[in-house]
mmCIF file of C-alpha atoms and ligand atoms in Angstrom:
data_model
loop_
_atom_site.group_PDB
_atom_site.id
_atom_site.type_symbol
_atom_site.label_atom_id
_atom_site.label_comp_id
_atom_site.label_asym_id
_atom_site.label_seq_id
_atom_site.Cartn_x
_atom_site.Cartn_y
_atom_site.Cartn_z
ATOM 1 C CA MET K 1 41.267 -20.564 10.336
ATOM 2 C CA LEU K 2 42.762 -21.534 13.703
ATOM 3 C CA GLY K 3 46.445 -22.457 13.433
ATOM 4 C CA ARG K 4 49.201 -20.724 11.533
ATOM 5 C CA ARG K 5 52.525 -22.515 11.639
ATOM 6 C CA GLY K 6 51.473 -26.158 12.086
ATOM 7 C CA GLN K 7 51.744 -28.790 9.327
ATOM 8 C CA LEU K 8 48.078 -28.668 8.410
ATOM 9 C CA ALA K 9 47.754 -24.882 8.750
ATOM 10 C CA ARG K 10 50.671 -24.363 6.341
ATOM 11 C CA GLU K 11 49.240 -26.816 3.799
ATOM 12 C CA LEU K 12 45.794 -25.200 4.099
ATOM 13 C CA GLU K 13 47.441 -21.877 3.376
ATOM 14 C CA ARG K 14 49.013 -23.363 0.213
ATOM 15 C CA ALA K 15 45.736 -24.982 -0.879
ATOM 16 C CA CYS K 16 43.379 -22.068 -0.167
ATOM 17 C CA TRP K 17 44.594 -19.589 -2.761
ATOM 18 C CA PRO K 18 44.255 -21.943 -5.762
ATOM 19 C CA ALA K 19 40.800 -22.839 -4.449
ATOM 20 C CA GLY K 20 39.866 -19.150 -4.490
ATOM 21 C CA TRP K 21 39.635 -18.905 -0.696
ATOM 22 C CA GLN K 22 41.082 -15.974 1.231
ATOM 23 C CA PRO K 23 40.800 -17.063 4.844
ATOM 24 C CA GLN K 24 42.166 -15.280 7.888
ATOM 25 C CA PHE K 25 44.719 -17.408 9.740
ATOM 26 C CA ALA K 26 44.674 -16.861 13.507
ATOM 27 C CA GLY K 27 47.812 -18.006 15.326
ATOM 28 C CA ARG K 28 47.969 -18.546 19.049
ATOM 29 C CA ASP K 29 49.045 -14.922 19.522
ATOM 30 C CA ARG K 30 45.532 -13.924 18.370
ATOM 31 C CA ILE K 31 43.462 -16.875 19.629
ATOM 32 C CA ASP K 32 45.047 -18.959 22.385
ATOM 33 C CA LEU K 33 43.289 -22.312 22.713
ATOM 34 C CA ALA K 34 44.816 -22.781 26.160
ATOM 35 C CA LYS K 35 42.226 -20.166 27.235
ATOM 36 C CA PRO K 36 39.057 -21.865 25.975
ATOM 37 C CA GLU K 37 36.381 -19.344 26.982
ATOM 38 C CA GLN K 38 38.455 -16.424 25.706
ATOM 39 C CA ALA K 39 39.081 -18.359 22.461
ATOM 40 C CA GLY K 40 35.317 -18.896 22.053
ATOM 41 C CA ALA K 41 34.640 -15.197 22.667
ATOM 42 C CA ARG K 42 37.358 -14.155 20.194
ATOM 43 C CA VAL K 43 35.935 -16.430 17.487
ATOM 44 C CA ALA K 44 32.449 -15.015 18.144
ATOM 45 C CA GLY K 45 33.863 -11.478 17.856
ATOM 46 C CA GLU K 46 35.140 -12.211 14.335
ATOM 47 C CA TYR K 47 31.646 -13.077 12.992
ATOM 48 C CA PRO K 48 33.106 -15.828 10.764
ATOM 49 C CA GLY K 49 31.166 -17.485 7.958
ATOM 50 C CA LEU K 50 33.069 -20.723 8.547
ATOM 51 C CA VAL K 51 35.685 -21.790 11.112
ATOM 52 C CA ILE K 52 38.351 -24.408 10.404
ATOM 53 C CA ASN K 53 40.274 -25.542 13.469
ATOM 54 C CA ALA K 54 43.729 -26.727 12.356
ATOM 55 C CA ALA K 55 45.316 -26.035 15.770
ATOM 56 C CA ALA K 56 45.869 -28.599 18.487
ATOM 57 C CA TYR K 57 48.157 -29.810 21.230
ATOM 58 C CA THR K 58 49.917 -32.613 19.316
ATOM 59 C CA ALA K 59 52.780 -33.689 21.619
ATOM 60 C CA VAL K 60 51.453 -37.190 22.318
ATOM 61 C CA ASP K 61 54.084 -38.225 24.896
ATOM 62 C CA GLN K 62 54.317 -34.823 26.588
ATOM 63 C CA ALA K 63 50.548 -34.841 27.110
ATOM 64 C CA GLU K 64 51.028 -37.610 29.683
ATOM 65 C CA SER K 65 52.838 -35.152 31.966
ATOM 66 C CA GLU K 66 50.594 -32.137 31.246
ATOM 67 C CA PRO K 67 47.139 -33.615 30.611
ATOM 68 C CA GLU K 68 45.311 -30.480 31.830
ATOM 69 C CA ILE K 69 46.911 -28.285 29.148
ATOM 70 C CA ALA K 70 46.194 -30.890 26.467
ATOM 71 C CA MET K 71 42.594 -31.086 27.691
ATOM 72 C CA ARG K 72 42.157 -27.302 27.580
ATOM 73 C CA ILE K 73 43.548 -26.996 24.033
ATOM 74 C CA ASN K 74 42.070 -30.167 22.492
ATOM 75 C CA GLY K 75 39.011 -30.708 24.685
ATOM 76 C CA GLN K 76 37.584 -27.521 26.122
ATOM 77 C CA ALA K 77 38.654 -25.038 23.409
ATOM 78 C CA PRO K 78 36.978 -26.838 20.464
ATOM 79 C CA ALA K 79 33.822 -27.115 22.590
ATOM 80 C CA ALA K 80 33.856 -23.385 23.413
ATOM 81 C CA ILE K 81 34.496 -22.521 19.760
ATOM 82 C CA ALA K 82 31.703 -24.872 18.684
ATOM 83 C CA ARG K 83 29.282 -23.083 21.053
ATOM 84 C CA ALA K 84 30.333 -19.717 19.589
ATOM 85 C CA CYS K 85 29.878 -21.053 16.037
ATOM 86 C CA ALA K 86 26.486 -22.559 16.886
ATOM 87 C CA ALA K 87 25.285 -19.186 18.236
ATOM 88 C CA LEU K 88 26.408 -17.521 14.985
ATOM 89 C CA HIS K 89 25.045 -20.362 12.794
ATOM 90 C CA ALA K 90 28.573 -20.648 11.373
ATOM 91 C CA PRO K 91 29.760 -24.145 10.387
ATOM 92 C CA LEU K 92 32.793 -25.503 12.245
ATOM 93 C CA VAL K 93 35.311 -27.946 10.771
ATOM 94 C CA THR K 94 37.652 -29.490 13.313
ATOM 95 C CA VAL K 95 40.304 -32.192 13.060
ATOM 96 C CA SER K 96 40.590 -35.216 15.321
ATOM 97 C CA THR K 97 42.737 -38.308 15.484
ATOM 98 C CA ASP K 98 42.973 -42.086 15.104
ATOM 99 C CA TYR K 99 44.274 -42.072 18.709
ATOM 100 C CA VAL K 100 40.681 -41.788 20.001
ATOM 101 C CA PHE K 101 40.606 -45.578 19.445
ATOM 102 C CA ASP K 102 42.258 -48.201 21.653
ATOM 103 C CA GLY K 103 43.669 -50.174 18.721
ATOM 104 C CA THR K 104 42.295 -53.583 19.674
ATOM 105 C CA LYS K 105 40.021 -53.888 16.604
ATOM 106 C CA PRO K 106 41.571 -56.276 14.071
ATOM 107 C CA VAL K 107 40.043 -54.483 11.053
ATOM 108 C CA PRO K 108 39.838 -50.780 10.078
ATOM 109 C CA TYR K 109 37.935 -48.421 12.379
ATOM 110 C CA THR K 110 34.748 -46.839 11.032
ATOM 111 C CA GLU K 111 33.031 -43.660 12.190
ATOM 112 C CA GLU K 112 30.498 -45.790 14.077
ATOM 113 C CA ASP K 113 33.100 -47.469 16.304
ATOM 114 C CA GLU K 114 33.148 -46.509 19.948
ATOM 115 C CA VAL K 115 36.023 -44.253 21.007
ATOM 116 C CA ARG K 116 38.194 -45.646 23.800
ATOM 117 C CA PRO K 117 41.409 -43.593 24.021
ATOM 118 C CA VAL K 118 44.436 -45.047 25.808
ATOM 119 C CA SER K 119 46.478 -41.830 26.163
ATOM 120 C CA ALA K 120 46.034 -38.329 27.599
ATOM 121 C CA TYR K 121 46.259 -36.912 24.056
ATOM 122 C CA GLY K 122 43.599 -39.354 22.819
ATOM 123 C CA ARG K 123 41.317 -38.524 25.757
ATOM 124 C CA SER K 124 41.687 -34.787 25.121
ATOM 125 C CA LYS K 125 40.798 -35.186 21.429
ATOM 126 C CA ALA K 126 37.839 -37.471 22.250
ATOM 127 C CA GLU K 127 36.597 -34.827 24.706
ATOM 128 C CA GLY K 128 36.939 -32.181 21.972
ATOM 129 C CA GLU K 129 34.826 -34.305 19.622
ATOM 130 C CA ALA K 130 32.150 -34.787 22.297
ATOM 131 C CA GLY K 131 32.108 -31.064 23.128
ATOM 132 C CA VAL K 132 31.691 -30.114 19.464
ATOM 133 C CA ARG K 133 28.767 -32.536 19.126
ATOM 134 C CA ARG K 134 27.161 -31.272 22.364
ATOM 135 C CA ALA K 135 27.215 -27.683 21.053
ATOM 136 C CA ASN K 136 24.718 -28.930 18.479
ATOM 137 C CA GLY K 137 25.835 -26.638 15.662
ATOM 138 C CA CYS K 138 26.646 -27.497 12.060
ATOM 139 C CA HIS K 139 30.042 -29.216 12.124
ATOM 140 C CA LEU K 140 32.453 -31.635 10.519
ATOM 141 C CA ILE K 141 34.762 -33.698 12.732
ATOM 142 C CA LEU K 142 37.507 -35.093 10.482
ATOM 143 C CA ARG K 143 39.658 -37.805 12.066
ATOM 144 C CA THR K 144 43.051 -38.319 10.500
ATOM 145 C CA SER K 145 46.259 -40.231 11.235
ATOM 146 C CA TRP K 146 50.088 -40.192 11.063
ATOM 147 C CA VAL K 147 50.304 -36.724 9.462
ATOM 148 C CA PHE K 148 53.429 -35.751 7.523
ATOM 149 C CA SER K 149 54.491 -32.798 5.391
ATOM 150 C CA ARG K 150 57.509 -30.704 4.542
ATOM 151 C CA PHE K 151 56.528 -28.393 7.418
ATOM 152 C CA GLY K 152 56.904 -28.671 11.181
ATOM 153 C CA ALA K 153 57.894 -31.764 13.116
ATOM 154 C CA ASN K 154 56.837 -35.177 11.820
ATOM 155 C CA PHE K 155 57.977 -38.780 11.360
ATOM 156 C CA VAL K 156 59.385 -38.248 7.843
ATOM 157 C CA LYS K 157 61.639 -35.412 8.966
ATOM 158 C CA THR K 158 62.697 -37.292 12.106
ATOM 159 C CA MET K 159 63.635 -40.373 10.040
ATOM 160 C CA LEU K 160 65.665 -38.285 7.552
ATOM 161 C CA ARG K 161 67.527 -36.612 10.432
ATOM 162 C CA LEU K 162 68.223 -39.861 12.305
ATOM 163 C CA GLY K 163 69.103 -41.661 9.076
ATOM 164 C CA ALA K 164 71.809 -39.061 8.427
ATOM 165 C CA GLU K 165 73.152 -39.233 11.995
ATOM 166 C CA ARG K 166 73.156 -42.961 12.750
ATOM 167 C CA ASP K 167 74.315 -46.241 11.254
ATOM 168 C CA SER K 168 71.296 -48.238 12.410
ATOM 169 C CA LEU K 169 67.849 -47.383 13.634
ATOM 170 C CA ALA K 170 65.182 -49.459 15.409
ATOM 171 C CA VAL K 171 61.554 -48.696 14.492
ATOM 172 C CA VAL K 172 58.400 -50.363 15.810
ATOM 173 C CA ALA K 173 56.812 -52.832 13.436
ATOM 174 C CA ASP K 174 53.696 -53.803 15.400
ATOM 175 C CA GLN K 175 51.692 -50.568 15.214
ATOM 176 C CA ARG K 176 49.536 -50.252 12.132
ATOM 177 C CA GLY K 177 47.961 -47.133 10.638
ATOM 178 C CA LYS K 178 47.640 -44.908 7.598
ATOM 179 C CA PRO K 179 50.242 -42.193 6.986
ATOM 180 C CA THR K 180 48.471 -39.081 5.722
ATOM 181 C CA ALA K 181 49.931 -36.124 3.861
ATOM 182 C CA ALA K 182 48.904 -32.772 5.335
ATOM 183 C CA SER K 183 48.594 -31.567 1.717
ATOM 184 C CA ASP K 184 45.977 -34.218 0.906
ATOM 185 C CA LEU K 185 44.218 -33.595 4.218
ATOM 186 C CA ALA K 186 44.065 -29.874 3.351
ATOM 187 C CA GLN K 187 42.502 -30.670 -0.062
ATOM 188 C CA ALA K 188 39.947 -32.944 1.600
ATOM 189 C CA ILE K 189 39.112 -30.245 4.176
ATOM 190 C CA ILE K 190 38.550 -27.615 1.472
ATOM 191 C CA LEU K 191 36.349 -29.978 -0.517
ATOM 192 C CA ALA K 192 34.310 -31.035 2.522
ATOM 193 C CA SER K 193 34.000 -27.461 3.834
ATOM 194 C CA SER K 194 32.791 -26.160 0.455
ATOM 195 C CA THR K 195 30.243 -28.957 0.268
ATOM 196 C CA LEU K 196 29.094 -28.256 3.834
ATOM 197 C CA MET K 197 28.580 -24.553 3.068
ATOM 198 C CA ALA K 198 26.271 -25.517 0.207
ATOM 199 C CA ASN K 199 24.586 -28.464 1.883
ATOM 200 C CA ARG K 200 24.530 -28.710 5.664
ATOM 201 C CA THR K 201 23.099 -32.237 5.614
ATOM 202 C CA VAL K 202 26.633 -33.592 5.048
ATOM 203 C CA ALA K 203 27.603 -32.493 8.598
ATOM 204 C CA GLY K 204 28.997 -35.234 10.846
ATOM 205 C CA THR K 205 32.097 -37.277 11.628
ATOM 206 C CA TYR K 206 34.388 -38.657 8.904
ATOM 207 C CA HIS K 207 37.716 -40.424 8.558
ATOM 208 C CA VAL K 208 40.254 -38.758 6.253
ATOM 209 C CA ALA K 209 43.487 -40.632 5.519
ATOM 210 C CA ASN K 210 45.630 -41.622 2.572
ATOM 211 C CA GLU K 211 45.183 -45.154 1.223
ATOM 212 C CA GLU K 212 47.204 -48.193 2.324
ATOM 213 C CA ALA K 213 47.779 -49.125 5.942
ATOM 214 C CA THR K 214 51.356 -49.813 7.005
ATOM 215 C CA THR K 215 53.577 -49.993 10.084
ATOM 216 C CA TRP K 216 55.976 -47.327 11.358
ATOM 217 C CA HIS K 217 58.830 -49.649 10.323
ATOM 218 C CA ASP K 218 57.591 -50.063 6.758
ATOM 219 C CA PHE K 219 56.826 -46.340 6.530
ATOM 220 C CA ALA K 220 60.419 -45.651 7.621
ATOM 221 C CA GLN K 221 61.685 -48.149 5.016
ATOM 222 C CA GLU K 222 59.840 -46.319 2.236
ATOM 223 C CA ILE K 223 61.256 -42.983 3.485
ATOM 224 C CA PHE K 224 64.772 -44.424 3.461
ATOM 225 C CA ASP K 225 64.291 -46.023 0.031
ATOM 226 C CA GLY K 226 63.116 -42.654 -1.293
ATOM 227 C CA ALA K 227 66.029 -40.833 0.324
ATOM 228 C CA LYS K 228 68.551 -43.348 -1.044
ATOM 229 C CA ALA K 229 67.072 -42.987 -4.529
ATOM 230 C CA ARG K 230 67.772 -39.251 -4.164
ATOM 231 C CA GLY K 231 71.369 -39.898 -3.214
ATOM 232 C CA VAL K 232 70.908 -39.245 0.503
ATOM 233 C CA ARG K 233 72.595 -41.284 3.236
ATOM 234 C CA THR K 234 70.303 -43.373 5.480
ATOM 235 C CA ALA K 235 70.690 -45.904 8.295
ATOM 236 C CA GLU K 236 70.077 -49.673 8.435
ATOM 237 C CA LEU K 237 66.545 -50.260 9.717
ATOM 238 C CA ARG K 238 65.739 -52.829 12.411
ATOM 239 C CA ALA K 239 62.178 -53.918 13.213
ATOM 240 C CA ILE K 240 61.294 -53.940 16.923
ATOM 241 C CA THR K 241 58.147 -54.353 18.995
ATOM 242 C CA THR K 242 56.302 -51.687 20.974
ATOM 243 C CA ALA K 243 57.405 -53.482 24.143
ATOM 244 C CA GLU K 244 61.032 -52.916 23.128
ATOM 245 C CA TYR K 245 60.442 -49.160 22.691
ATOM 246 C CA PRO K 246 58.589 -47.904 25.763
ATOM 247 C CA THR K 247 57.130 -44.398 25.478
ATOM 248 C CA PRO K 248 55.255 -42.269 28.065
ATOM 249 C CA ALA K 249 52.024 -42.534 26.023
ATOM 250 C CA ARG K 250 50.396 -45.808 24.986
ATOM 251 C CA ARG K 251 49.592 -45.971 21.297
ATOM 252 C CA PRO K 252 46.943 -48.101 19.553
ATOM 253 C CA ALA K 253 48.305 -51.258 17.900
ATOM 254 C CA ASN K 254 45.844 -50.831 15.043
ATOM 255 C CA SER K 255 44.560 -47.370 14.159
ATOM 256 C CA GLU K 256 43.717 -47.955 10.503
ATOM 257 C CA LEU K 257 40.856 -45.604 9.566
ATOM 258 C CA ALA K 258 38.218 -46.722 7.068
ATOM 259 C CA THR K 259 37.624 -43.787 4.725
ATOM 260 C CA ASP K 260 34.758 -45.156 2.600
ATOM 261 C CA LYS K 261 32.183 -42.787 4.127
ATOM 262 C CA PHE K 262 34.156 -39.645 3.203
ATOM 263 C CA SER K 263 34.852 -41.014 -0.307
ATOM 264 C CA ARG K 264 31.172 -41.799 -0.854
ATOM 265 C CA ILE K 265 29.677 -38.551 0.488
ATOM 266 C CA PHE K 266 32.251 -36.188 -1.034
ATOM 267 C CA SER K 267 33.064 -38.218 -4.190
ATOM 268 C CA TYR K 268 36.749 -38.211 -3.301
ATOM 269 C CA ARG K 269 39.379 -40.827 -4.067
ATOM 270 C CA PHE K 270 42.227 -41.062 -1.555
ATOM 271 C CA ARG K 271 45.591 -41.897 -3.114
ATOM 272 C CA SER K 272 48.259 -44.030 -1.492
ATOM 273 C CA TRP K 273 50.503 -42.160 0.981
ATOM 274 C CA ARG K 274 53.465 -43.266 -1.165
ATOM 275 C CA GLU K 275 52.651 -40.611 -3.805
ATOM 276 C CA PRO K 276 52.626 -37.555 -1.511
ATOM 277 C CA LEU K 277 55.621 -39.009 0.378
ATOM 278 C CA SER K 278 57.570 -38.848 -2.865
ATOM 279 C CA GLU K 279 56.441 -35.220 -3.359
ATOM 280 C CA VAL K 280 57.477 -34.316 0.203
ATOM 281 C CA LEU K 281 60.882 -35.965 -0.293
ATOM 282 C CA ASP K 282 61.338 -33.952 -3.488
ATOM 283 C CA GLU K 283 60.561 -30.798 -1.492
ATOM 284 C CA LEU K 284 62.786 -31.716 1.463
ATOM 285 C CA LEU K 285 65.685 -32.974 -0.662
ATOM 286 C CA PRO K 286 65.465 -30.513 -3.580
ATOM 287 C CA SER K 287 69.063 -30.592 -4.772
ATOM 288 C CA SER K 288 69.018 -34.375 -5.132
ATOM 289 C CA ALA K 289 65.615 -34.190 -6.884
ATOM 290 C CA ALA K 290 67.079 -31.687 -9.343
ATOM 291 C CA SER K 291 70.120 -33.871 -10.032
ATOM 292 C CA ARG K 292 67.850 -36.866 -10.769
ATOM 293 C CA ALA K 293 65.840 -34.781 -13.218
ATOM 294 C CA SER K 294 68.936 -33.581 -15.121
HETATM 295 N N1 NAP Y 301 50.513 -34.811 13.541
HETATM 296 C C1 NAP Y 301 49.893 -35.987 13.477
HETATM 297 O O1 NAP Y 301 50.514 -37.030 13.256
HETATM 298 C C2 NAP Y 301 48.399 -36.062 13.672
HETATM 299 C C3 NAP Y 301 47.779 -37.321 13.687
HETATM 300 C C4 NAP Y 301 46.392 -37.391 13.836
HETATM 301 C C5 NAP Y 301 45.664 -36.228 13.968
HETATM 302 N N2 NAP Y 301 46.300 -35.030 13.976
HETATM 303 C C6 NAP Y 301 45.498 -33.810 14.131
HETATM 304 O O2 NAP Y 301 45.651 -33.029 12.959
HETATM 305 C C7 NAP Y 301 45.526 -31.642 13.293
HETATM 306 C C8 NAP Y 301 46.690 -30.868 12.710
HETATM 307 O O3 NAP Y 301 47.876 -31.357 13.301
HETATM 308 P P1 NAP Y 301 49.313 -30.862 12.822
HETATM 309 O O4 NAP Y 301 50.116 -32.084 12.528
HETATM 310 O O5 NAP Y 301 49.192 -29.798 11.794
HETATM 311 O O6 NAP Y 301 49.865 -30.242 14.189
HETATM 312 P P2 NAP Y 301 51.172 -29.385 14.442
HETATM 313 O O7 NAP Y 301 52.038 -29.335 13.242
HETATM 314 O O8 NAP Y 301 51.734 -29.822 15.734
HETATM 315 O O9 NAP Y 301 50.567 -27.918 14.633
HETATM 316 C C9 NAP Y 301 49.772 -27.628 15.733
HETATM 317 C C10 NAP Y 301 49.182 -26.251 15.543
HETATM 318 O O10 NAP Y 301 48.409 -25.948 16.711
HETATM 319 C C11 NAP Y 301 48.769 -24.674 17.162
HETATM 320 N N3 NAP Y 301 48.626 -24.559 18.598
HETATM 321 C C12 NAP Y 301 49.204 -25.319 19.556
HETATM 322 N N4 NAP Y 301 48.859 -24.857 20.776
HETATM 323 C C13 NAP Y 301 48.046 -23.797 20.572
HETATM 324 C C14 NAP Y 301 47.356 -22.885 21.415
HETATM 325 N N5 NAP Y 301 47.470 -22.932 22.753
HETATM 326 N N6 NAP Y 301 46.589 -21.925 20.869
HETATM 327 C C15 NAP Y 301 46.498 -21.809 19.523
HETATM 328 N N7 NAP Y 301 47.136 -22.622 18.669
HETATM 329 C C16 NAP Y 301 47.894 -23.601 19.176
HETATM 330 C C17 NAP Y 301 50.226 -24.504 16.769
HETATM 331 O O11 NAP Y 301 50.506 -23.158 16.765
HETATM 332 P P3 NAP Y 301 52.019 -22.590 16.721
HETATM 333 O O12 NAP Y 301 52.355 -22.552 15.279
HETATM 334 O O13 NAP Y 301 51.862 -21.236 17.335
HETATM 335 O O14 NAP Y 301 52.879 -23.533 17.520
HETATM 336 C C18 NAP Y 301 50.217 -25.145 15.392
HETATM 337 O O15 NAP Y 301 49.767 -24.238 14.403
HETATM 338 C C19 NAP Y 301 45.404 -31.600 14.813
HETATM 339 O O16 NAP Y 301 44.049 -31.526 15.163
HETATM 340 C C20 NAP Y 301 45.966 -32.926 15.266
HETATM 341 O O17 NAP Y 301 45.450 -33.335 16.513
HETATM 342 C C21 NAP Y 301 47.647 -34.909 13.796
#
């Protein structure tokens, strides 16, 4: 398992034991994806039965000023690891992003849609996908979106922090996507990986995301409503446009992922992101959750 302290890596760690898995987690101190060929050689040296890549360069705006590093970690390293896995006949499961799309499609993106990234991060992830496919080994590429959890840095934690600090907060209301709990993504990865180990014909590219598309503004509103219900102070929310909130990286206006293919092949029903959001809020705001229960 590549990744140790990231949102997904931590949720995979939580999900693996109940599933009866005892994977080895390799942090960047053991396998540094910024050194792609060395990372490939290290993976090969472990003789793994299965590799799950939960590590990535995820700083979307920062990638604009250091695109080479993002490309090494997200583009070249997954390709090198995929070549190592192919030589060992070991399946590789790697995670990609909704930001491989340009966001101009008015309906949800399917796995068959052409990738056309509009940011350095998106280009690096698209290159990683292409490199994994070129290696021609058994693989799953799982694209996901708007990941949140109790761990690491994410939109939910940022909103809770800003809501406590400020009286009002402006959040963009014209970017649409599907918030996805790292916990649910981890469950989907374990299910898909187990199926792949038993039946390699399921290999390919899939979209994995919680149900119900929304905007960043409406996602923030639900976070604040949940926080308020737990007795926590929040700010007044104001809806703004992307043009009013310029960022170094361009983001797709619509990055809603259609997940029907994953549901059909792996017999999996995605729940709405609102359910795991409530669980994450209970974990992040435990004292208020306890007082509601009593
Ligand atoms: N976060 C999102 O909103 C989002 C959206 C769509 C897709 N995704 C994809 O979902 C996957 C999981 O993302 P996440 O949210 O769990 O990311 P995250 O919380 O930012 O964690 C990133 C992980 O990558 C590791 N990493 C970074 N640079 C590395 C390097 N040079 N060598 C080895 N490991 C390195 C980090 O290790 P350290 O612990 O050592 O820092 C960390 O474990 C990624 O593929 C990401 O692209 C995420």
